[in-house]
Coordinates of C-alpha atoms in Angstrom, one line a residue:
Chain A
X18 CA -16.7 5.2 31.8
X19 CA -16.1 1.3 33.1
X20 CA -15.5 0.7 28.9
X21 CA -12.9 3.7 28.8
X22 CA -11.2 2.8 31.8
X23 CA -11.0 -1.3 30.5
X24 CA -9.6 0.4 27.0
X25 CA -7.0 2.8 28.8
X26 CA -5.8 -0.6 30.4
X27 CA -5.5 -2.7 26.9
X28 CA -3.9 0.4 25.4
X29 CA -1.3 0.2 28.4
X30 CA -1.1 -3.5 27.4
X31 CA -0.1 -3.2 24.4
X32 CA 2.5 -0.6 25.0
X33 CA 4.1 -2.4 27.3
X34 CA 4.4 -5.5 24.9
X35 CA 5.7 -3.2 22.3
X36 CA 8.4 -1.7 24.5
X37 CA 9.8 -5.6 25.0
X38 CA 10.9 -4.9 21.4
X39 CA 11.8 -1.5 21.9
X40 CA 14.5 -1.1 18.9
X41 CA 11.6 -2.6 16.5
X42 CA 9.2 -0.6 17.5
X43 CA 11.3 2.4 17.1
X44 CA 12.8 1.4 13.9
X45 CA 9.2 0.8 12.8
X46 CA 8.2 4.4 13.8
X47 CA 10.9 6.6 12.1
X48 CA 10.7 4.1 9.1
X49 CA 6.6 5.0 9.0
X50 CA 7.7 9.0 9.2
X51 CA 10.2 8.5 6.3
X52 CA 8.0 6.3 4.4
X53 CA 4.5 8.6 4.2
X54 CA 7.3 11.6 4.3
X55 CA 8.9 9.8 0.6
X56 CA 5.2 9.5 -0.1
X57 CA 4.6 12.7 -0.4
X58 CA 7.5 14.1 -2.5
X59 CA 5.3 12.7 -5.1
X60 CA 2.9 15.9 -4.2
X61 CA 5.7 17.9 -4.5
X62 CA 6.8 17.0 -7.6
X63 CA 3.1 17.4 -9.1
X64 CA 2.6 20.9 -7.9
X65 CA 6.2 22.0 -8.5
X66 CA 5.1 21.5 -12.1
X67 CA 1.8 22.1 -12.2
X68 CA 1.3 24.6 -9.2
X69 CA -2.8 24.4 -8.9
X70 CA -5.2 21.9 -10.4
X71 CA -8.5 22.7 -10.3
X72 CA -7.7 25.9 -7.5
X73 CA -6.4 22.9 -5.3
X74 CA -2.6 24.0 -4.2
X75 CA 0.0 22.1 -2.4
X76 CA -1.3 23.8 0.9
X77 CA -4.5 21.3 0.6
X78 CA -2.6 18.4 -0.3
X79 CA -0.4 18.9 3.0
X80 CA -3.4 19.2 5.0
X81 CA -5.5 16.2 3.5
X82 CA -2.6 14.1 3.7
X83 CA -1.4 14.5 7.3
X84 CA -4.6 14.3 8.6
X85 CA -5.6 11.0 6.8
X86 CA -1.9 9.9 7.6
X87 CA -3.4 11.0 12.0
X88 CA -6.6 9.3 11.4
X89 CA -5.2 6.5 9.7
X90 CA -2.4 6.0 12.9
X91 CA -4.9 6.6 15.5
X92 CA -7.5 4.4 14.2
X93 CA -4.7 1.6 13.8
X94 CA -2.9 2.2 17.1
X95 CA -5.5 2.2 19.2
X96 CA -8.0 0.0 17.3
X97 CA -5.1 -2.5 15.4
X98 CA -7.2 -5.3 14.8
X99 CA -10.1 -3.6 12.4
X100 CA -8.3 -5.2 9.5
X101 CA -7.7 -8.2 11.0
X102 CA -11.3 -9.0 12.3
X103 CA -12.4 -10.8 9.2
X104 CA -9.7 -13.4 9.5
X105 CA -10.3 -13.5 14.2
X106 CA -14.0 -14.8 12.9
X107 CA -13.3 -17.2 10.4
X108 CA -10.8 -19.0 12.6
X109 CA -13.1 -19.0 15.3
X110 CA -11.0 -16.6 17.5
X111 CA -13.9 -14.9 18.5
X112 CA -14.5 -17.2 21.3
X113 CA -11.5 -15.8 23.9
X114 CA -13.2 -12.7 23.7
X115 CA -17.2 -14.1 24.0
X116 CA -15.9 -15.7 27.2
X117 CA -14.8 -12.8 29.1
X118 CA -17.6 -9.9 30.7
X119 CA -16.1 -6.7 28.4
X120 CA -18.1 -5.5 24.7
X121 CA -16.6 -8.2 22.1
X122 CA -16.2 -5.8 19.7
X123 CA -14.7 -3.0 21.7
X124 CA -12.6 -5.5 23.2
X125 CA -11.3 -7.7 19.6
X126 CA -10.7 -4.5 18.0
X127 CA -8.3 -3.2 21.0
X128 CA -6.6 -5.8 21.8
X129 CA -3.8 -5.6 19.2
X130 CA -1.9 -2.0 18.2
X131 CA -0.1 -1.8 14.8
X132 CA 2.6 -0.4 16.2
X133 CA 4.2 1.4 12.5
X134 CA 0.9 3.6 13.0
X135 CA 2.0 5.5 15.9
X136 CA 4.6 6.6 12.9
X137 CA 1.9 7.9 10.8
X138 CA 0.3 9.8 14.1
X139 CA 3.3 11.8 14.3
X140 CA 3.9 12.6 10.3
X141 CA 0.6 13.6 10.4
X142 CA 0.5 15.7 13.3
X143 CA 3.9 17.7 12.3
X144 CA 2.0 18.3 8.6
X145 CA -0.2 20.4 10.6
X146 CA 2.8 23.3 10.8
X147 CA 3.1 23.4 7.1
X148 CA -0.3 23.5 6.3
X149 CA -1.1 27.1 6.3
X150 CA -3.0 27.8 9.3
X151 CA -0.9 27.1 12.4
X152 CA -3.3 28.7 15.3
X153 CA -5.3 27.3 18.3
X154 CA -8.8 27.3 16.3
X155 CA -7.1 25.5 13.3
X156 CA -5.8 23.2 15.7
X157 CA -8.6 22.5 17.6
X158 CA -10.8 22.1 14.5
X159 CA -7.9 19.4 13.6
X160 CA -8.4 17.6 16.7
X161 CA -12.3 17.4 16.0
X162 CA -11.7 16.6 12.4
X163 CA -9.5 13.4 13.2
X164 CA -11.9 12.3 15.8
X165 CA -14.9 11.9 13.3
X166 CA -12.6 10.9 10.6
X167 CA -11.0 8.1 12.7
X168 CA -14.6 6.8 13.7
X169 CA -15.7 7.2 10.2
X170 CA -11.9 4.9 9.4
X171 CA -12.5 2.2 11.6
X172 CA -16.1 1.6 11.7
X173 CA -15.7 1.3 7.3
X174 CA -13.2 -1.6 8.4
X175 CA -15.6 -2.9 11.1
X176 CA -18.5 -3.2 8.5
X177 CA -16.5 -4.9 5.6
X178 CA -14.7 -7.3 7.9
X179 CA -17.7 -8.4 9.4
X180 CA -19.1 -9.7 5.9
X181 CA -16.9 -12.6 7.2
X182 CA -20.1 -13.8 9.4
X183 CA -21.8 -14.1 6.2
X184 CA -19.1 -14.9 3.4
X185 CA -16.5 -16.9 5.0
X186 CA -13.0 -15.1 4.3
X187 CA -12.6 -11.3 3.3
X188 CA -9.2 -11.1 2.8
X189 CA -9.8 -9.9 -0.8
X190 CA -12.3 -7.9 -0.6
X191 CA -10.9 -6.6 2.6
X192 CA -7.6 -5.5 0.7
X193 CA -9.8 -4.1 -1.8
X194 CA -11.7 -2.1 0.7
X195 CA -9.0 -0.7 2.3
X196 CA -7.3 0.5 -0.7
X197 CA -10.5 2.2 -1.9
X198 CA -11.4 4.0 1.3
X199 CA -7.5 5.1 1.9
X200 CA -6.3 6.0 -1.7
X201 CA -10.0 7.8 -2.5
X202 CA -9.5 9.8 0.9
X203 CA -6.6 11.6 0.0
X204 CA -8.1 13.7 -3.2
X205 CA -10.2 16.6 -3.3
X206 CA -13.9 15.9 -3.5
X207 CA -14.0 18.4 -6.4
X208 CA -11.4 16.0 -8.5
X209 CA -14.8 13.5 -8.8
X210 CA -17.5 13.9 -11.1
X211 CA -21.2 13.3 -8.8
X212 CA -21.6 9.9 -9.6
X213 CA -18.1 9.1 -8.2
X214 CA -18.9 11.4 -5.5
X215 CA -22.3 10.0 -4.0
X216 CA -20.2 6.7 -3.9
X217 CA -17.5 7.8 -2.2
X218 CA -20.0 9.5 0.5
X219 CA -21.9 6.3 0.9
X220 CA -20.8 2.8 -0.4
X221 CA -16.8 3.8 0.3
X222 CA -17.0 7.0 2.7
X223 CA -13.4 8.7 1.5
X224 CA -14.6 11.9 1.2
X225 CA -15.5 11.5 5.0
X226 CA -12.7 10.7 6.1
X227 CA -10.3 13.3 3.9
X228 CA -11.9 15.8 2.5
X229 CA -14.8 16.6 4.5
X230 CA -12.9 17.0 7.6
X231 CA -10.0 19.0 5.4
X232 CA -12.3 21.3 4.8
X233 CA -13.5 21.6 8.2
X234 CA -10.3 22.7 9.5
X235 CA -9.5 24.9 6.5
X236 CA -13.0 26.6 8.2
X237 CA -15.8 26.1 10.6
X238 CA -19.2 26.2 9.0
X239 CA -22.4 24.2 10.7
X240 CA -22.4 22.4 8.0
X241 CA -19.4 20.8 7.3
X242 CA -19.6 19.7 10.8
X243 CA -22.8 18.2 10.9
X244 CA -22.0 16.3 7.9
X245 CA -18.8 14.8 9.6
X246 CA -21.3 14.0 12.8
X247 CA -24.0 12.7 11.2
X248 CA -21.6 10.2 9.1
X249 CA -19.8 9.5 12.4
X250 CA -23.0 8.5 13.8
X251 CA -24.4 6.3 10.9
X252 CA -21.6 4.6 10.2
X253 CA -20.9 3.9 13.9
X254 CA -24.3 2.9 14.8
X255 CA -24.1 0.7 11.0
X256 CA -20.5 -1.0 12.5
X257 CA -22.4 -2.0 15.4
X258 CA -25.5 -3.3 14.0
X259 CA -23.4 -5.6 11.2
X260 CA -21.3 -6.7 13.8
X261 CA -23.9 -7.8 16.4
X262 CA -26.3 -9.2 13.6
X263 CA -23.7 -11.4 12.4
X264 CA -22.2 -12.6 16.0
X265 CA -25.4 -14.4 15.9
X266 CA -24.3 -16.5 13.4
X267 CA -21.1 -17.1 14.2
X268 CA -19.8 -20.6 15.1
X269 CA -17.4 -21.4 17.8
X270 CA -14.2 -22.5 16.7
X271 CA -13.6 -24.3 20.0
X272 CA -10.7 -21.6 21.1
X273 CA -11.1 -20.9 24.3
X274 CA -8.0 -20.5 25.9
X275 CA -6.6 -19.7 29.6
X276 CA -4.4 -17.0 29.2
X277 CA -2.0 -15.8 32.2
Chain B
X29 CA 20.6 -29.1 -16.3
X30 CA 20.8 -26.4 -13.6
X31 CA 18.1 -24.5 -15.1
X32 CA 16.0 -27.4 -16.1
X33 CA 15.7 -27.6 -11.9
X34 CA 14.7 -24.1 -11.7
X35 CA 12.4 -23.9 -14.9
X36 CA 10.4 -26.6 -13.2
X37 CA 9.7 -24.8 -10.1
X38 CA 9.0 -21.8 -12.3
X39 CA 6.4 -24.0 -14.3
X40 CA 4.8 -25.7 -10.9
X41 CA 4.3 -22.8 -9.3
X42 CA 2.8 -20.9 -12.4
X43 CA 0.4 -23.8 -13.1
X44 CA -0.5 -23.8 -9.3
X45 CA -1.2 -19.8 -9.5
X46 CA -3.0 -20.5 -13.3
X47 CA -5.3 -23.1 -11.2
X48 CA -7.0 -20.5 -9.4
X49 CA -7.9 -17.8 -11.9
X50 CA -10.8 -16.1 -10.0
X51 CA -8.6 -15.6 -6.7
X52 CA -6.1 -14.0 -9.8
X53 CA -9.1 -12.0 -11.3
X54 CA -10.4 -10.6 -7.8
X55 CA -7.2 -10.2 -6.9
X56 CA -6.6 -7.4 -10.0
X57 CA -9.6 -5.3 -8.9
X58 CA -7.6 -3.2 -6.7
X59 CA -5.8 -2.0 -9.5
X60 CA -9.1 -0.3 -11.0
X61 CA -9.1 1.6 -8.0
X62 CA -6.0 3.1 -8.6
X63 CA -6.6 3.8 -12.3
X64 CA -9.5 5.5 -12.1
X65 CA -7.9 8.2 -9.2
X66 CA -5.2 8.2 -11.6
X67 CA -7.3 8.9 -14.5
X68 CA -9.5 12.0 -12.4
X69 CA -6.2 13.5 -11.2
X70 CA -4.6 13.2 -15.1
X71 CA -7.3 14.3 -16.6
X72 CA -7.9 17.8 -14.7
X73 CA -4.3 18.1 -14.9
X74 CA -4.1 18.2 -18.9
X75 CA -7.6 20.1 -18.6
X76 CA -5.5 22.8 -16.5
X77 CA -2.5 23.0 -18.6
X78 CA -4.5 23.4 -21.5
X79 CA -2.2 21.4 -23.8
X80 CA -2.8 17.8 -24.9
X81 CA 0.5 16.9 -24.3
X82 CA 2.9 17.3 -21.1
X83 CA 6.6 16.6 -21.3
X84 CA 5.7 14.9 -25.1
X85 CA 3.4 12.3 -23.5
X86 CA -0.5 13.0 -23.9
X87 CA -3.6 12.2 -21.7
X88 CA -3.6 8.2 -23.3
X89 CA 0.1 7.6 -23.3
X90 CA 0.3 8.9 -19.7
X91 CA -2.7 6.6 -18.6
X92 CA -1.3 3.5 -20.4
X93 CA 2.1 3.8 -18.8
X94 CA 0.8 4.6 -15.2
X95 CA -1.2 1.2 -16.0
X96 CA 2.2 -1.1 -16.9
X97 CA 4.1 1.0 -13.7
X98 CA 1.1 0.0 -11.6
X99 CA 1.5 -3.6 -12.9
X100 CA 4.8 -4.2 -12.8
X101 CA 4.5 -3.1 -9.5
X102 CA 1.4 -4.5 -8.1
X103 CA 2.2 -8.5 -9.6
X104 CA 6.0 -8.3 -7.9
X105 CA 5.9 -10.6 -4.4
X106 CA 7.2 -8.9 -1.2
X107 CA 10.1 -10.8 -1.4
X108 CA 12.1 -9.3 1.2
X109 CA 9.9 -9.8 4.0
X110 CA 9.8 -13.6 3.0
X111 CA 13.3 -14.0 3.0
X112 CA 13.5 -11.6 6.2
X113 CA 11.2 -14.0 8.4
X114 CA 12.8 -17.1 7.0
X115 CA 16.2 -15.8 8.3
X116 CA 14.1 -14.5 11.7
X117 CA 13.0 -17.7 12.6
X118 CA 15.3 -20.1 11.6
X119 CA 13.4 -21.4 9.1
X120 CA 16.3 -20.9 6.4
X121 CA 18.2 -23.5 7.6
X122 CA 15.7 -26.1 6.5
X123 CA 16.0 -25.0 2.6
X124 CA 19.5 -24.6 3.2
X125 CA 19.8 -28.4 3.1
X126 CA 17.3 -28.9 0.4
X127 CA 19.0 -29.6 -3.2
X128 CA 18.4 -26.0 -4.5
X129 CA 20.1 -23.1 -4.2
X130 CA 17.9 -20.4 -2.2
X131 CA 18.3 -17.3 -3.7
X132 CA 17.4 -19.4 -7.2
X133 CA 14.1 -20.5 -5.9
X134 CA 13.0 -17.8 -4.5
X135 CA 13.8 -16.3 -7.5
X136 CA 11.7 -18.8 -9.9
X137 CA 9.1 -18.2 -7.6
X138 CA 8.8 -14.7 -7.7
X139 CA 8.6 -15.3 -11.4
X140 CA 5.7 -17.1 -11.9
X141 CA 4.0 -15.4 -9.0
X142 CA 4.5 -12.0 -10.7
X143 CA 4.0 -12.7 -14.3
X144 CA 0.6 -14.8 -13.3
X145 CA -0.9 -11.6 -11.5
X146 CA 0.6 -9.0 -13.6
X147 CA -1.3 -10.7 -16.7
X148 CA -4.8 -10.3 -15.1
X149 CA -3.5 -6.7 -13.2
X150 CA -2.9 -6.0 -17.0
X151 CA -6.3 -7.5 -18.1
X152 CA -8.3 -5.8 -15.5
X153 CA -6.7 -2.0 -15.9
X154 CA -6.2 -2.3 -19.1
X155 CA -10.4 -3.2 -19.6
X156 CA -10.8 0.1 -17.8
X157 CA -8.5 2.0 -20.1
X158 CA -9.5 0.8 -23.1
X159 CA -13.3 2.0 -22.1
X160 CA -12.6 5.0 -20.5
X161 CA -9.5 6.5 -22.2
X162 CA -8.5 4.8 -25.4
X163 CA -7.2 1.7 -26.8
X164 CA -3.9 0.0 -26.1
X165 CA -0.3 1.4 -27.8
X166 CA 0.6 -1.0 -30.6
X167 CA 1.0 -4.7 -30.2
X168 CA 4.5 -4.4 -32.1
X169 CA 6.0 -3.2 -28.8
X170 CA 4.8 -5.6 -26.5
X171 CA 7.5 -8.8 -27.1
X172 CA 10.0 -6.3 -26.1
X173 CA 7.9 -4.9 -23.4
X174 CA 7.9 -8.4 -22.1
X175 CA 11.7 -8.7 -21.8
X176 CA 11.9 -5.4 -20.4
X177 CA 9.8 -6.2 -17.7
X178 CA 11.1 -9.7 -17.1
X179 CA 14.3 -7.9 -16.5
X180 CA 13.2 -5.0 -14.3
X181 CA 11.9 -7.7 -12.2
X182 CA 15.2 -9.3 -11.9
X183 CA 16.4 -6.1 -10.8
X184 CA 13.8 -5.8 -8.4
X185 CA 14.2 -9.5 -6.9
X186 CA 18.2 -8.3 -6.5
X187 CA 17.4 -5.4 -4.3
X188 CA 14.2 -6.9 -2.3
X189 CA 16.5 -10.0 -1.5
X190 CA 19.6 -7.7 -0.3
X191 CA 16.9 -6.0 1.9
X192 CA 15.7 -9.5 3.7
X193 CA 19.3 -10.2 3.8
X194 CA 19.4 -7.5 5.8
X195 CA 17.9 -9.8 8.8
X196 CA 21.2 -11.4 9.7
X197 CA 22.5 -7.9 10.9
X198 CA 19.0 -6.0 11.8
X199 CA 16.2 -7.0 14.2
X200 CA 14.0 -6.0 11.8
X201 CA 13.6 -4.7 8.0
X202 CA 10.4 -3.4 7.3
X203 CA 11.1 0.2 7.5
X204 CA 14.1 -0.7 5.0
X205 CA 11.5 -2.1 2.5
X206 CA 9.2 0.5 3.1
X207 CA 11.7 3.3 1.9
X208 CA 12.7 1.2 -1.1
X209 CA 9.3 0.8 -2.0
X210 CA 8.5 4.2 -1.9
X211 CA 11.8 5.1 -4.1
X212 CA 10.0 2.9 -6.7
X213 CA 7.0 5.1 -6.3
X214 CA 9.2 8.5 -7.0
X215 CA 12.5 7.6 -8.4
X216 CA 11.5 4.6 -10.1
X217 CA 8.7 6.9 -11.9
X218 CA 6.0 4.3 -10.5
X219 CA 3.3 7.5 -9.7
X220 CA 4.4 10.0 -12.2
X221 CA 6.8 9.6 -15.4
X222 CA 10.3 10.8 -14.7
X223 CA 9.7 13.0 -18.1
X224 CA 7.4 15.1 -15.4
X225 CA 10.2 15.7 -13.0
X226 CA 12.9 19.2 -13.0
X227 CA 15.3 18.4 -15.1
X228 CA 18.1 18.1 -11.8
X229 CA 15.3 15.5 -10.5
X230 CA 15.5 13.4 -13.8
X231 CA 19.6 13.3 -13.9
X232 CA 19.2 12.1 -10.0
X233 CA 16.9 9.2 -11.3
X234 CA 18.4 8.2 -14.3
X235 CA 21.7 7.0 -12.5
X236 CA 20.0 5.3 -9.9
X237 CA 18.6 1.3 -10.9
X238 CA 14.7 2.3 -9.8
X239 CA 13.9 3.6 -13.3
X240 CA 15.1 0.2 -15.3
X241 CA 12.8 -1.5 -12.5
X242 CA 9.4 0.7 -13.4
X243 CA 9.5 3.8 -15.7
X244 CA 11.7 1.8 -18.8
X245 CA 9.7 -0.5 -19.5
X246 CA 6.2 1.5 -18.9
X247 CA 8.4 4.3 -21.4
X248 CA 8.9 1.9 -24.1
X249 CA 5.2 0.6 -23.6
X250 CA 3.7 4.0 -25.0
X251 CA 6.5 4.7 -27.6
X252 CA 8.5 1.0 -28.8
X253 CA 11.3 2.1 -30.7
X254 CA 13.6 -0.9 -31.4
X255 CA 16.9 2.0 -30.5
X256 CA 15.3 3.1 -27.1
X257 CA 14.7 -0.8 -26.6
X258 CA 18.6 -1.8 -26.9
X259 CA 19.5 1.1 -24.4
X260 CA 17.0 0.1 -21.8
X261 CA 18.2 -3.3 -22.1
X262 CA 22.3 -2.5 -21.4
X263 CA 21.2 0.0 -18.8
X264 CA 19.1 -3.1 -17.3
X265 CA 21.8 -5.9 -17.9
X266 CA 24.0 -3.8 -15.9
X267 CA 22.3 -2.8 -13.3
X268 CA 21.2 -6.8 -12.9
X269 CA 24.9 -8.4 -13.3
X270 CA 26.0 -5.6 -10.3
X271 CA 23.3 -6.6 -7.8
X272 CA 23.6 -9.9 -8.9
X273 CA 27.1 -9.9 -7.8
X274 CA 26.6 -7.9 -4.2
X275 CA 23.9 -10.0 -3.7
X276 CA 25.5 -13.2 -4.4
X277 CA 28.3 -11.7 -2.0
X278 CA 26.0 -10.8 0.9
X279 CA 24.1 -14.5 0.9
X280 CA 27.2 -16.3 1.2
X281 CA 28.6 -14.0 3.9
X282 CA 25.2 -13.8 5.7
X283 CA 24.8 -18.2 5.9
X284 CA 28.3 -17.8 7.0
X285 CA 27.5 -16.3 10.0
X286 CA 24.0 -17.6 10.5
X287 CA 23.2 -19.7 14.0
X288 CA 20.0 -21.6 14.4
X289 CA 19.2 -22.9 17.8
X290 CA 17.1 -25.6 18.8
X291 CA 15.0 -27.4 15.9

């Protein structure tokens, strides 16, 4: 509760920063909508032609995209520096947040909002009315899916860019990550043979973060949620341990600063 | 003796970006990631049409030309949000003075920048291609490929800079290059060829300049006929002497009314 209440007030931070640039951060929004809305007049294209691949319709593509496009927004609104972590520990930025009495990681990953993502939170959320199923159930099984997908999102990010307590920089490999767990999410499990599939359940969790929770809002089954928990949970708990193991390597980059 | 300046900074900057060839070679792997989606999503797709060719490109042809797309793409520097933060933050005004004309070495730059990472982008994909799908279209093609693609990125460096221009009249630009981007991605025929599109789709993107920046080049890549080659090459030369021009028109206006303060 004292962790919520110290997030709710870095949150409000950050908002109010944005707001000092409010035409940017407006500009940045609509540009965000426009930009994953252009994205995906490449889907419509595709299935205009080719109407269903593999029994997968447009209909799917609208959800899977909009609620990877929420997750993604979320994640990177209210979490902005996951992809950034990598380069707070390898200039020693770490220590502003070891000298102050809130969770480090909680706290580093919070304390910056990329602010184009609040665009992709509200592409994603009006997909919703145009993929199929517009009804409270659907809805609120849309709300659960994004929650475990958004965990799922940023504790993936958390894990690679904590290899910087081992490695040094991770920019590359960050990139690469990124690009693999985003572009992977966005297909249909059933367009990978099982090889590509056990990966992209374990080593790069995509089909966590898209299809699994697609298919959780396209229906309700015990299963499909557990799955989403119980990958939730691991990779949470896994974020946590990698990040913790590794702070006890970490070097201080003598950056303590007074800020007012 | 103008050029000679600017073929320098061209070589120096290559030879600094040839220095560190692993950074280059880790740099490409992202484009296996796309390449093999590509390949899944293709693949099913010719499965499901049951024919082995779609629009009178098969499986191979359209895997080799989403690869050159990818890399023409991928090995291009994000030009206008370099030129954009130089005009932000004053920072122009210290290369104004310098004995170079901006535009020009940005411009050399970006070359050696682009063609250095699209070589291993190309080595990389192509790797994948050649195990998974087949080998590469004819060698025969590839000079003109070459020029093609030296000149799509000319276009490309004409429309990114007009977009960081931008910065002397807009707080801020990135939603502009985000939209452009993505018309590279459809119009340009980055994600799908423009063969692919209704036909009213394909007359809308073959009088725009996106195509000449992705899908001609990638085009004459699977099929090099010496005709097609010519045609790509006036449509290009156009396109590039008109931005040339409003680009040339917009830097001198925009230093015009550029004020830097303090220093």
């Amino acid at each position: 509760m004292r962790e919520l209440r110290f997030l709710l007030a870095v949150w409000k931070a950050n908002l109010i920063s944005a707001m000092e640039f409010r035409l940017s951060f407006i500009s940045q929004v609509v540009g965000m909508m426009l930009n994953d809305a252009a994205y995906f007049v490449f889907w419509i294209i595709f299935f205009e032609r080719f109407e269903f691949v593999h029994g997968w319709g447009l209909q799917d593509m609208v959800l899977i995209y909009g609620l990877v496009a929420v997750s993604y927004g979320v994640g990177l609104y209210l979490f902005g520096n996951a992809m950034l972590l990598g380069d707070v520990i390898t200039k020693g930025q770490l220590d502003y947040y070891l000298s102050l009495p809130r969770p480090v990681l909680l706290h580093v990953l919070a304390s910056r909002s990329q602010l184009s993502a609040a665009g992709d939170i509200l592409f994603g959320l009006l997909t919703f009315f145009f993929a199929g199923q517009v009804t409270l159930d659907a809805f609120a099984r849309y709300l659960l899916a994004i929650l475990g997908s958004t965990v799922i999102f940023i504790a993936f990010l958390v894990i690679v860019q904590s290899l910087a307590f081992w490695l040094g920089s991770v920019q590359v490999l960050g990139t690469f990550a990124t690009n693999a767990i985003v572009t992977f999410s966005i297909y249909p499990s059933r367009l990978f043979d099982a090889s590509a599939r056990l990966l992209l359940f374990t080593l790069v969790p995509a089909m966590l973060v898209g299809a699994v929770p697609a298919e959780l809002v396209r229906g309700f089954t015990w299963g499909r949620a557990g799955l989403l928990a119980l990958g939730a949970a691991v990779f949470f708990a896994l974020a946590g341990f990698v990040f913790y193991r590794g702070l006890r390597r970490y070097e201080s980059g003598s950056a303590i600063q007074i800020q007012s | 003796m103008k050029a000679a300046k600017y073929l320098a900074i061209f070589r120096a900057q290559l030879a600094n970006r040839l220095a560190y060839r692993g950074d280059l070679l880790v740099g490409s792997l992202s484009i296996l990631i796309f390449m093999f989606v590509f390949l899944q999503l293709w693949r099913v797709t010719f499965q499901a049409g049951g024919s082995s060719t779609i629009a009178g490109l098969s499986l191979q042809q359209t895997m080799w030309y989403l690869l050159l797309t990818e890399s023409i793409y991928m090995s291009k520097p994000r030009l206008s949000r370099e030129i954009s933060e130089a005009v932000k933050d004053g920072s122009i005004a210290y290369l104004l003075n310098k004995p170079y004309n901006f535009l020009l070495y940005h411009f050399s730059i970006g070359m050696a920048d682009s063609l250095s990472r699209f070589g291993f982008n190309l080595l990389s994909g192509g790797a994948l291609l050649w195990l998974l799908v087949s080998p590469p279209p004819p060698a025969l093609g590839w000079p003109m490929v070459l020029v093609a693609v030296l000149l799509a990125w000319g276009i490309d460096f004409c429309i990114q800079a007009l977009i960081g221009l931008l910065a002397f009249v807009s707080e801020d630009v990135l939603a502009f290059d985000w939209i452009y981007q993505k018309l590279l991605f459809i119009l340009g025929g980055m994600l799908i060829p423009i063969d692919f599109f209704p036909s009213w789709l394909q007359k809308v993107a073959q009088a725009l300049p996106f195509q000449y920046a992705m899908y001609g080049p990638a085009r004459l890549f699977v099929q090099p006929e010496a005709g097609q080659f010519l045609k790509l090459l006036a449509g290009q030369a156009a396109w590039l002497a008109g931005l040339g021009l409003l680009l040339t028109i917009a830097y001198t206006r925009g230093v015009r009314r550029l004020s830097v303060n303090g220093g």
